[in-house]
PDB file of C-alpha atoms in Angstrom:
ATOM      1  CA  UNK A1016      16.807  39.775  -1.523  1.00 46.00           C
ATOM      2  CA  UNK A1017      18.160  36.300  -0.669  1.00 42.00           C
ATOM      3  CA  UNK A1018      15.522  35.909   2.024  1.00 42.00           C
ATOM      4  CA  UNK A1019      12.772  36.895  -0.430  1.00 43.00           C
ATOM      5  CA  UNK A1020      14.057  34.374  -2.969  1.00 44.00           C
ATOM      6  CA  UNK A1021      14.141  31.646  -0.305  1.00 44.00           C
ATOM      7  CA  UNK A1022      10.557  32.407   0.746  1.00 42.00           C
ATOM      8  CA  UNK A1023       9.469  32.206  -2.881  1.00 47.00           C
ATOM      9  CA  UNK A1024      11.289  28.916  -3.335  1.00 44.00           C
ATOM     10  CA  UNK A1025       9.701  27.466  -0.180  1.00 45.00           C
ATOM     11  CA  UNK A1026       6.275  28.560  -1.411  1.00 42.00           C
ATOM     12  CA  UNK A1027       6.849  26.870  -4.777  1.00 44.00           C
ATOM     13  CA  UNK A1028       8.009  23.674  -3.043  1.00 40.00           C
ATOM     14  CA  UNK A1029       4.945  23.760  -0.805  1.00 44.00           C
ATOM     15  CA  UNK A1030       2.664  24.248  -3.787  1.00 44.00           C
ATOM     16  CA  UNK A1031       4.373  21.402  -5.614  1.00 44.00           C
ATOM     17  CA  UNK A1032       3.972  19.055  -2.635  1.00 46.00           C
ATOM     18  CA  UNK A1033       0.309  19.995  -2.287  1.00 45.00           C
ATOM     19  CA  UNK A1034      -0.289  19.407  -6.000  1.00 42.00           C
ATOM     20  CA  UNK A1035       1.370  15.999  -5.726  1.00 45.00           C
ATOM     21  CA  UNK A1036      -0.850  15.071  -2.777  1.00 44.00           C
ATOM     22  CA  UNK A1037      -3.975  16.137  -4.687  1.00 39.00           C
ATOM     23  CA  UNK A1038      -2.771  14.086  -7.659  1.00 44.00           C
ATOM     24  CA  UNK A1039      -2.575  11.060  -5.379  1.00 44.00           C
ATOM     25  CA  UNK A1040      -6.130  11.681  -4.204  1.00 41.00           C
ATOM     26  CA  UNK A1041      -7.377  12.037  -7.768  1.00 43.00           C
ATOM     27  CA  UNK A1042      -5.592   8.866  -8.875  1.00 39.00           C
ATOM     28  CA  UNK A1043      -3.285  10.628 -11.331  1.00 35.00           C
ATOM     29  CA  UNK A1044      -0.075   8.779 -10.424  1.00 40.00           C
ATOM     30  CA  UNK A1045       2.583   8.943 -13.085  1.00 38.00           C
ATOM     31  CA  UNK A1046       2.825   5.155 -13.093  1.00 35.00           C
ATOM     32  CA  UNK A1047       0.078   3.767 -15.287  1.00 37.00           C
ATOM     33  CA  UNK A1048      -1.770   7.021 -15.825  1.00 40.00           C
ATOM     34  CA  UNK A1049      -1.857   6.440 -19.597  1.00 36.00           C
ATOM     35  CA  UNK A1050      -2.621   2.704 -19.544  1.00 37.00           C
ATOM     36  CA  UNK A1051      -6.268   3.077 -20.471  1.00 39.00           C
ATOM     37  CA  UNK A1052      -9.342   1.796 -18.711  1.00 39.00           C
ATOM     38  CA  UNK A1053      -8.803  -1.958 -18.963  1.00 42.00           C
ATOM     39  CA  UNK A1054      -5.368  -2.794 -17.615  1.00 54.00           C
ATOM     40  CA  UNK A1055      -3.757  -6.233 -17.580  1.00 74.00           C
ATOM     41  CA  UNK A1056      -2.229  -7.474 -14.348  1.00 88.00           C
ATOM     42  CA  UNK A1057       0.889  -8.778 -16.122  1.00 90.00           C
ATOM     43  CA  UNK A1058       2.859  -5.474 -16.247  1.00 92.00           C
ATOM     44  CA  UNK A1059       2.723  -4.906 -12.490  1.00 94.00           C
ATOM     45  CA  UNK A1060       3.619  -8.552 -11.883  1.00 95.00           C
ATOM     46  CA  UNK A1061       6.630  -8.113 -14.178  1.00 95.00           C
ATOM     47  CA  UNK A1062       7.710  -5.031 -12.213  1.00 96.00           C
ATOM     48  CA  UNK A1063       7.551  -6.913  -8.913  1.00 96.00           C
ATOM     49  CA  UNK A1064       9.460  -9.855 -10.347  1.00 96.00           C
ATOM     50  CA  UNK A1065      12.185  -7.465 -11.499  1.00 97.00           C
ATOM     51  CA  UNK A1066      12.374  -5.980  -8.009  1.00 96.00           C
ATOM     52  CA  UNK A1067      12.601  -9.485  -6.535  1.00 96.00           C
ATOM     53  CA  UNK A1068      15.633 -10.162  -8.718  1.00 96.00           C
ATOM     54  CA  UNK A1069      17.257  -6.820  -7.878  1.00 96.00           C
ATOM     55  CA  UNK A1070      16.975  -6.914  -4.081  1.00 96.00           C
ATOM     56  CA  UNK A1071      18.748  -9.145  -1.579  1.00 96.00           C
ATOM     57  CA  UNK A1072      16.295 -11.684  -0.094  1.00 94.00           C
ATOM     58  CA  UNK A1073      16.913 -10.434   3.465  1.00 94.00           C
ATOM     59  CA  UNK A1074      16.059  -6.824   2.554  1.00 97.00           C
ATOM     60  CA  UNK A1075      12.875  -5.916   4.425  1.00 96.00           C
ATOM     61  CA  UNK A1076      11.195  -4.432   1.349  1.00 97.00           C
ATOM     62  CA  UNK A1077      12.174  -7.545  -0.608  1.00 97.00           C
ATOM     63  CA  UNK A1078      10.421  -9.674   2.018  1.00 95.00           C
ATOM     64  CA  UNK A1079       7.200  -7.721   1.497  1.00 95.00           C
ATOM     65  CA  UNK A1080       7.673  -7.686  -2.279  1.00 95.00           C
ATOM     66  CA  UNK A1081       7.808 -11.500  -2.367  1.00 93.00           C
ATOM     67  CA  UNK A1082       4.623 -11.663  -0.323  1.00 90.00           C
ATOM     68  CA  UNK A1083       2.816  -9.098  -2.446  1.00 93.00           C
ATOM     69  CA  UNK A1084       3.989 -10.680  -5.693  1.00 93.00           C
ATOM     70  CA  UNK A1085       2.317 -13.891  -4.540  1.00 90.00           C
ATOM     71  CA  UNK A1086      -0.855 -11.953  -3.714  1.00 88.00           C
ATOM     72  CA  UNK A1087      -0.950 -10.255  -7.120  1.00 92.00           C
ATOM     73  CA  UNK A1088      -0.288 -13.500  -8.961  1.00 91.00           C
ATOM     74  CA  UNK A1089      -3.096 -15.190  -7.010  1.00 88.00           C
ATOM     75  CA  UNK A1090      -5.525 -12.391  -7.862  1.00 90.00           C
ATOM     76  CA  UNK A1091      -4.455 -12.460 -11.507  1.00 90.00           C
ATOM     77  CA  UNK A1092      -5.093 -16.218 -11.672  1.00 90.00           C
ATOM     78  CA  UNK A1093      -8.499 -15.737 -10.034  1.00 89.00           C
ATOM     79  CA  UNK A1094      -9.428 -13.060 -12.582  1.00 90.00           C
ATOM     80  CA  UNK A1095      -8.362 -15.236 -15.515  1.00 89.00           C
ATOM     81  CA  UNK A1096     -10.249 -18.219 -14.074  1.00 89.00           C
ATOM     82  CA  UNK A1097     -13.484 -16.230 -13.850  1.00 89.00           C
ATOM     83  CA  UNK A1098     -13.355 -15.824 -10.092  1.00 88.00           C
ATOM     84  CA  UNK A1099     -14.667 -12.266 -10.370  1.00 91.00           C
ATOM     85  CA  UNK A1100     -18.081 -11.433 -11.801  1.00 89.00           C
ATOM     86  CA  UNK A1101     -16.760  -8.205 -13.337  1.00 93.00           C
ATOM     87  CA  UNK A1102     -13.324  -8.934 -14.784  1.00 92.00           C
ATOM     88  CA  UNK A1103     -12.770  -5.348 -15.924  1.00 93.00           C
ATOM     89  CA  UNK A1104     -13.542  -3.899 -12.496  1.00 95.00           C
ATOM     90  CA  UNK A1105     -11.417  -6.486 -10.695  1.00 94.00           C
ATOM     91  CA  UNK A1106      -8.436  -5.915 -12.978  1.00 94.00           C
ATOM     92  CA  UNK A1107      -8.672  -2.143 -12.701  1.00 94.00           C
ATOM     93  CA  UNK A1108      -8.828  -2.285  -8.900  1.00 95.00           C
ATOM     94  CA  UNK A1109      -5.950  -4.764  -8.683  1.00 93.00           C
ATOM     95  CA  UNK A1110      -3.698  -2.794 -11.024  1.00 94.00           C
ATOM     96  CA  UNK A1111      -4.388   0.547  -9.372  1.00 95.00           C
ATOM     97  CA  UNK A1112      -3.735  -1.099  -5.994  1.00 95.00           C
ATOM     98  CA  UNK A1113      -0.370  -2.493  -7.141  1.00 95.00           C
ATOM     99  CA  UNK A1114       0.624   0.813  -8.724  1.00 96.00           C
ATOM    100  CA  UNK A1115       0.352   2.516  -5.331  1.00 96.00           C
ATOM    101  CA  UNK A1116       3.089   0.258  -3.968  1.00 97.00           C
ATOM    102  CA  UNK A1117       5.237   0.601  -7.090  1.00 97.00           C
ATOM    103  CA  UNK A1118       4.875   4.396  -6.953  1.00 96.00           C
ATOM    104  CA  UNK A1119       6.163   4.358  -3.354  1.00 97.00           C
ATOM    105  CA  UNK A1120       9.151   2.249  -4.438  1.00 96.00           C
ATOM    106  CA  UNK A1121       9.880   4.620  -7.305  1.00 96.00           C
ATOM    107  CA  UNK A1122       9.708   7.589  -4.930  1.00 94.00           C
ATOM    108  CA  UNK A1123      12.405   5.956  -2.831  1.00 87.00           C
ATOM    109  CA  UNK A1124      14.552   5.235  -5.894  1.00 87.00           C
ATOM    110  CA  UNK A1125      14.328   8.821  -7.199  1.00 92.00           C
ATOM    111  CA  UNK A1126      14.825  10.558  -3.869  1.00 90.00           C
ATOM    112  CA  UNK A1127      11.281  11.888  -3.630  1.00 93.00           C
ATOM    113  CA  UNK A1128       9.472  11.537  -0.274  1.00 92.00           C
ATOM    114  CA  UNK A1129       7.474   8.347  -0.049  1.00 95.00           C
ATOM    115  CA  UNK A1130       4.063   8.308   1.649  1.00 97.00           C
ATOM    116  CA  UNK A1131       4.405   8.315   5.438  1.00 97.00           C
ATOM    117  CA  UNK A1132       2.857   4.853   5.681  1.00 98.00           C
ATOM    118  CA  UNK A1133       5.781   3.343   3.736  1.00 98.00           C
ATOM    119  CA  UNK A1134       8.639   5.206   5.420  1.00 97.00           C
ATOM    120  CA  UNK A1135       8.993   2.920   8.466  1.00 97.00           C
ATOM    121  CA  UNK A1136       9.534  -0.113   6.221  1.00 97.00           C
ATOM    122  CA  UNK A1137      11.882   1.743   3.888  1.00 97.00           C
ATOM    123  CA  UNK A1138      13.930   3.109   6.793  1.00 96.00           C
ATOM    124  CA  UNK A1139      14.125  -0.197   8.680  1.00 96.00           C
ATOM    125  CA  UNK A1140      14.583  -2.507   5.703  1.00 96.00           C
ATOM    126  CA  UNK A1141      18.118  -3.558   6.734  1.00 95.00           C
ATOM    127  CA  UNK A1142      17.762  -3.467  10.521  1.00 95.00           C
ATOM    128  CA  UNK A1143      19.122  -6.762  11.904  1.00 93.00           C
ATOM    129  CA  UNK A1144      16.789  -6.656  14.903  1.00 92.00           C
ATOM    130  CA  UNK A1145      13.601  -6.781  12.816  1.00 93.00           C
ATOM    131  CA  UNK A1146      12.289 -10.223  11.850  1.00 89.00           C
ATOM    132  CA  UNK A1147      11.048 -11.136   8.352  1.00 91.00           C
ATOM    133  CA  UNK A1148       7.458 -11.530   9.563  1.00 89.00           C
ATOM    134  CA  UNK A1149       7.527  -7.947  10.858  1.00 91.00           C
ATOM    135  CA  UNK A1150       8.706  -6.648   7.467  1.00 94.00           C
ATOM    136  CA  UNK A1151       5.921  -8.529   5.691  1.00 92.00           C
ATOM    137  CA  UNK A1152       3.190  -7.323   8.035  1.00 91.00           C
ATOM    138  CA  UNK A1153       4.465  -3.723   8.009  1.00 94.00           C
ATOM    139  CA  UNK A1154       4.221  -3.702   4.215  1.00 95.00           C
ATOM    140  CA  UNK A1155       0.759  -5.236   4.279  1.00 93.00           C
ATOM    141  CA  UNK A1156      -0.290  -2.641   6.859  1.00 94.00           C
ATOM    142  CA  UNK A1157       0.886   0.237   4.643  1.00 96.00           C
ATOM    143  CA  UNK A1158      -0.602  -1.202   1.496  1.00 95.00           C
ATOM    144  CA  UNK A1159      -3.993  -2.171   2.920  1.00 94.00           C
ATOM    145  CA  UNK A1160      -4.402   0.609   5.482  1.00 95.00           C
ATOM    146  CA  UNK A1161      -3.550   3.440   3.090  1.00 97.00           C
ATOM    147  CA  UNK A1162      -3.087   2.350  -0.524  1.00 97.00           C
ATOM    148  CA  UNK A1163      -6.197   0.185  -0.824  1.00 96.00           C
ATOM    149  CA  UNK A1164      -8.562   3.029   0.054  1.00 97.00           C
ATOM    150  CA  UNK A1165      -6.976   5.321  -2.536  1.00 97.00           C
ATOM    151  CA  UNK A1166      -6.935   2.525  -5.108  1.00 97.00           C
ATOM    152  CA  UNK A1167     -10.690   2.081  -4.705  1.00 97.00           C
ATOM    153  CA  UNK A1168     -11.176   5.793  -5.402  1.00 97.00           C
ATOM    154  CA  UNK A1169      -8.781   5.563  -8.370  1.00 96.00           C
ATOM    155  CA  UNK A1170     -10.760   2.658  -9.807  1.00 96.00           C
ATOM    156  CA  UNK A1171     -14.078   4.421  -9.264  1.00 97.00           C
ATOM    157  CA  UNK A1172     -12.864   7.429 -11.222  1.00 96.00           C
ATOM    158  CA  UNK A1173     -11.626   5.246 -14.092  1.00 95.00           C
ATOM    159  CA  UNK A1174     -14.756   3.076 -14.176  1.00 96.00           C
ATOM    160  CA  UNK A1175     -17.113   6.009 -13.474  1.00 96.00           C
ATOM    161  CA  UNK A1176     -18.830   4.212 -10.628  1.00 97.00           C
ATOM    162  CA  UNK A1177     -19.234   4.523  -6.855  1.00 97.00           C
ATOM    163  CA  UNK A1178     -17.400   2.403  -4.244  1.00 97.00           C
ATOM    164  CA  UNK A1179     -20.573   0.404  -3.607  1.00 96.00           C
ATOM    165  CA  UNK A1180     -20.320  -0.866  -7.196  1.00 97.00           C
ATOM    166  CA  UNK A1181     -16.893  -2.346  -6.415  1.00 96.00           C
ATOM    167  CA  UNK A1182     -17.801  -3.918  -3.071  1.00 96.00           C
ATOM    168  CA  UNK A1183     -17.911  -7.470  -4.451  1.00 94.00           C
ATOM    169  CA  UNK A1184     -14.458  -7.096  -6.035  1.00 93.00           C
ATOM    170  CA  UNK A1185     -13.131  -5.466  -2.861  1.00 95.00           C
ATOM    171  CA  UNK A1186     -14.424  -8.332  -0.709  1.00 93.00           C
ATOM    172  CA  UNK A1187     -13.047 -11.001  -3.072  1.00 90.00           C
ATOM    173  CA  UNK A1188      -9.600  -9.377  -3.065  1.00 88.00           C
ATOM    174  CA  UNK A1189      -9.817  -9.168   0.730  1.00 86.00           C
ATOM    175  CA  UNK A1190     -10.610 -12.881   0.989  1.00 86.00           C
ATOM    176  CA  UNK A1191      -7.473 -13.703  -1.003  1.00 84.00           C
ATOM    177  CA  UNK A1192      -5.411 -11.406   1.199  1.00 83.00           C
ATOM    178  CA  UNK A1193      -6.665 -13.134   4.351  1.00 82.00           C
ATOM    179  CA  UNK A1194      -5.705 -16.561   3.002  1.00 77.00           C
ATOM    180  CA  UNK A1195      -2.267 -15.303   2.033  1.00 76.00           C
ATOM    181  CA  UNK A1196      -1.749 -13.626   5.404  1.00 76.00           C
ATOM    182  CA  UNK A1197      -2.306 -17.035   7.007  1.00 76.00           C
ATOM    183  CA  UNK A1198       0.271 -18.533   4.654  1.00 75.00           C
ATOM    184  CA  UNK A1199       2.717 -15.737   5.479  1.00 77.00           C
ATOM    185  CA  UNK A1200       2.393 -16.386   9.190  1.00 73.00           C
ATOM    186  CA  UNK A1201       2.956 -20.095   8.637  1.00 73.00           C
ATOM    187  CA  UNK A1202       6.066 -19.532   6.515  1.00 72.00           C
ATOM    188  CA  UNK A1203       7.665 -16.672   8.438  1.00 73.00           C
ATOM    189  CA  UNK A1204       6.537 -17.356  11.990  1.00 68.00           C
ATOM    190  CA  UNK A1205       9.305 -18.772  14.201  1.00 58.00           C
ATOM    191  CA  UNK A1206       8.760 -22.340  15.324  1.00 56.00           C
ATOM    192  CA  UNK A1207       7.110 -23.169  18.659  1.00 53.00           C
ATOM    193  CA  UNK A1208      10.500 -23.627  20.280  1.00 48.00           C
ATOM    194  CA  UNK A1209      11.327 -19.987  19.500  1.00 49.00           C
ATOM    195  CA  UNK A1210       7.925 -18.316  19.707  1.00 49.00           C
ATOM    196  CA  UNK A1211       6.819 -18.392  23.299  1.00 53.00           C
ATOM    197  CA  UNK A1212       4.172 -16.490  25.213  1.00 48.00           C
ATOM    198  CA  UNK A1213       6.824 -14.132  26.523  1.00 48.00           C
ATOM    199  CA  UNK A1214       8.240 -13.452  23.048  1.00 62.00           C
ATOM    200  CA  UNK A1215       7.648  -9.768  22.133  1.00 67.00           C
ATOM    201  CA  UNK A1216       6.686 -10.832  18.608  1.00 69.00           C
ATOM    202  CA  UNK A1217       3.653 -12.618  20.041  1.00 67.00           C
ATOM    203  CA  UNK A1218       2.421  -9.341  21.509  1.00 66.00           C
ATOM    204  CA  UNK A1219       3.124  -7.349  18.346  1.00 68.00           C
ATOM    205  CA  UNK A1220       1.166  -9.795  16.205  1.00 68.00           C
ATOM    206  CA  UNK A1221      -1.768  -9.612  18.588  1.00 68.00           C
ATOM    207  CA  UNK A1222      -1.994  -5.839  18.081  1.00 74.00           C
ATOM    208  CA  UNK A1223      -2.693  -5.935  14.348  1.00 80.00           C
ATOM    209  CA  UNK A1224      -5.440  -7.539  12.299  1.00 84.00           C
ATOM    210  CA  UNK A1225      -5.797  -7.710   8.532  1.00 87.00           C
ATOM    211  CA  UNK A1226      -9.574  -7.882   8.857  1.00 88.00           C
ATOM    212  CA  UNK A1227      -9.649  -4.630  10.834  1.00 90.00           C
ATOM    213  CA  UNK A1228      -7.248  -2.980   8.369  1.00 92.00           C
ATOM    214  CA  UNK A1229      -9.458  -4.064   5.464  1.00 93.00           C
ATOM    215  CA  UNK A1230     -12.592  -2.728   7.165  1.00 94.00           C
ATOM    216  CA  UNK A1231     -10.810   0.547   7.812  1.00 95.00           C
ATOM    217  CA  UNK A1232      -9.732   0.775   4.164  1.00 96.00           C
ATOM    218  CA  UNK A1233     -13.300   0.322   2.957  1.00 97.00           C
ATOM    219  CA  UNK A1234     -14.573   3.032   5.316  1.00 97.00           C
ATOM    220  CA  UNK A1235     -11.746   5.365   4.229  1.00 97.00           C
ATOM    221  CA  UNK A1236     -12.532   4.756   0.547  1.00 97.00           C
ATOM    222  CA  UNK A1237     -16.207   5.562   1.030  1.00 97.00           C
ATOM    223  CA  UNK A1238     -15.303   8.680   3.022  1.00 97.00           C
ATOM    224  CA  UNK A1239     -12.854   9.907   0.380  1.00 97.00           C
ATOM    225  CA  UNK A1240     -15.450   9.342  -2.314  1.00 97.00           C
ATOM    226  CA  UNK A1241     -17.919  11.502  -0.409  1.00 96.00           C
ATOM    227  CA  UNK A1242     -15.224  14.181  -0.046  1.00 96.00           C
ATOM    228  CA  UNK A1243     -14.254  14.212  -3.732  1.00 93.00           C
ATOM    229  CA  UNK A1244     -15.962  17.572  -4.249  1.00 94.00           C
ATOM    230  CA  UNK A1245     -14.090  19.063  -1.269  1.00 96.00           C
ATOM    231  CA  UNK A1246     -10.399  18.754  -2.231  1.00 95.00           C
ATOM    232  CA  UNK A1247      -8.987  20.472   0.858  1.00 96.00           C
ATOM    233  CA  UNK A1248     -10.879  18.166   3.219  1.00 96.00           C
ATOM    234  CA  UNK A1249      -9.992  15.155   1.073  1.00 96.00           C
ATOM    235  CA  UNK A1250      -6.320  16.154   1.219  1.00 96.00           C
ATOM    236  CA  UNK A1251      -6.415  16.533   4.994  1.00 97.00           C
ATOM    237  CA  UNK A1252      -8.208  13.196   5.401  1.00 97.00           C
ATOM    238  CA  UNK A1253      -5.629  11.456   3.191  1.00 97.00           C
ATOM    239  CA  UNK A1254      -2.705  12.995   5.070  1.00 97.00           C
ATOM    240  CA  UNK A1255      -4.096  11.928   8.438  1.00 97.00           C
ATOM    241  CA  UNK A1256      -4.787   8.426   7.141  1.00 97.00           C
ATOM    242  CA  UNK A1257      -1.240   8.230   5.796  1.00 98.00           C
ATOM    243  CA  UNK A1258       0.321   9.316   9.103  1.00 97.00           C
ATOM    244  CA  UNK A1259      -1.845   7.058  11.259  1.00 97.00           C
ATOM    245  CA  UNK A1260      -1.030   3.994   9.154  1.00 97.00           C
ATOM    246  CA  UNK A1261       2.648   4.947   9.321  1.00 97.00           C
ATOM    247  CA  UNK A1262       2.433   5.050  13.116  1.00 95.00           C
ATOM    248  CA  UNK A1263       1.141   1.469  13.175  1.00 94.00           C
ATOM    249  CA  UNK A1264       3.967   0.505  10.817  1.00 95.00           C
ATOM    250  CA  UNK A1265       6.568   1.875  13.223  1.00 94.00           C
ATOM    251  CA  UNK A1266       5.044  -0.204  16.000  1.00 91.00           C
ATOM    252  CA  UNK A1267       5.116  -3.372  13.889  1.00 92.00           C
ATOM    253  CA  UNK A1268       8.794  -2.771  13.101  1.00 94.00           C
ATOM    254  CA  UNK A1269       9.914  -2.429  16.718  1.00 90.00           C
ATOM    255  CA  UNK A1270      13.350  -4.144  16.810  1.00 89.00           C
ATOM    256  CA  UNK A1271      13.167  -7.333  18.850  1.00 79.00           C
ATOM    257  CA  UNK A1272      16.885  -8.063  18.938  1.00 64.00           C
ATOM    258  CA  UNK A1273      20.044  -6.020  19.063  1.00 52.00           C
ATOM    259  CA  UNK A1274      22.358  -5.514  16.057  1.00 50.00           C
TER     260      UNK A1274
END
């Protein structure tokens, strides 16, 4: 009897996990699911500012949060200044993108499993052998490589359009991310007296590119959109994307110094 009950419980847990994964594909995250079609950037900025105040500055997730807060503020300013032809589309994409990160943080806070792409950063956030630049890039890798593709699909469902209709907004957001990645490297990169050719960090940085991650996110978004009528294939594609991005994150977080 106990074995039968355990099997039934495992089946229910499996069904619950699968339903949660499908919800992520369909863009039905609990965070922001009732915000309506046009969503202001301010609420997600406020959430990230609150997290900045709550976390110690050396916390690895806090390092990424500071970087991403700057990104979101920059995009919000660009939207308000008329930097996007379609303000509604740009805001929807930006908010859905930010909500993916905030949902991962909330999963960690409530004890639910976070997406695989975020786990390396969450697990290594206090490792003394990981440098701040690694934390920042690992977060960007998770957010661009996995979350951005799903955010595009989320936005398309809300706006009732195809990914091609959001390509201009996607490219404009990507341009801002590239500029901010350069700033991040300037601020967090060790000085020339510390960063030498033989430094392992030099090799790690050479293995990852924001441009390639952005291109991959756009391809993944288009693929997921084509698979929207095939939920099982869409689920499998999303899971594999999640795991592969997580693998890159583990590489970026390779400790470079002992405790």
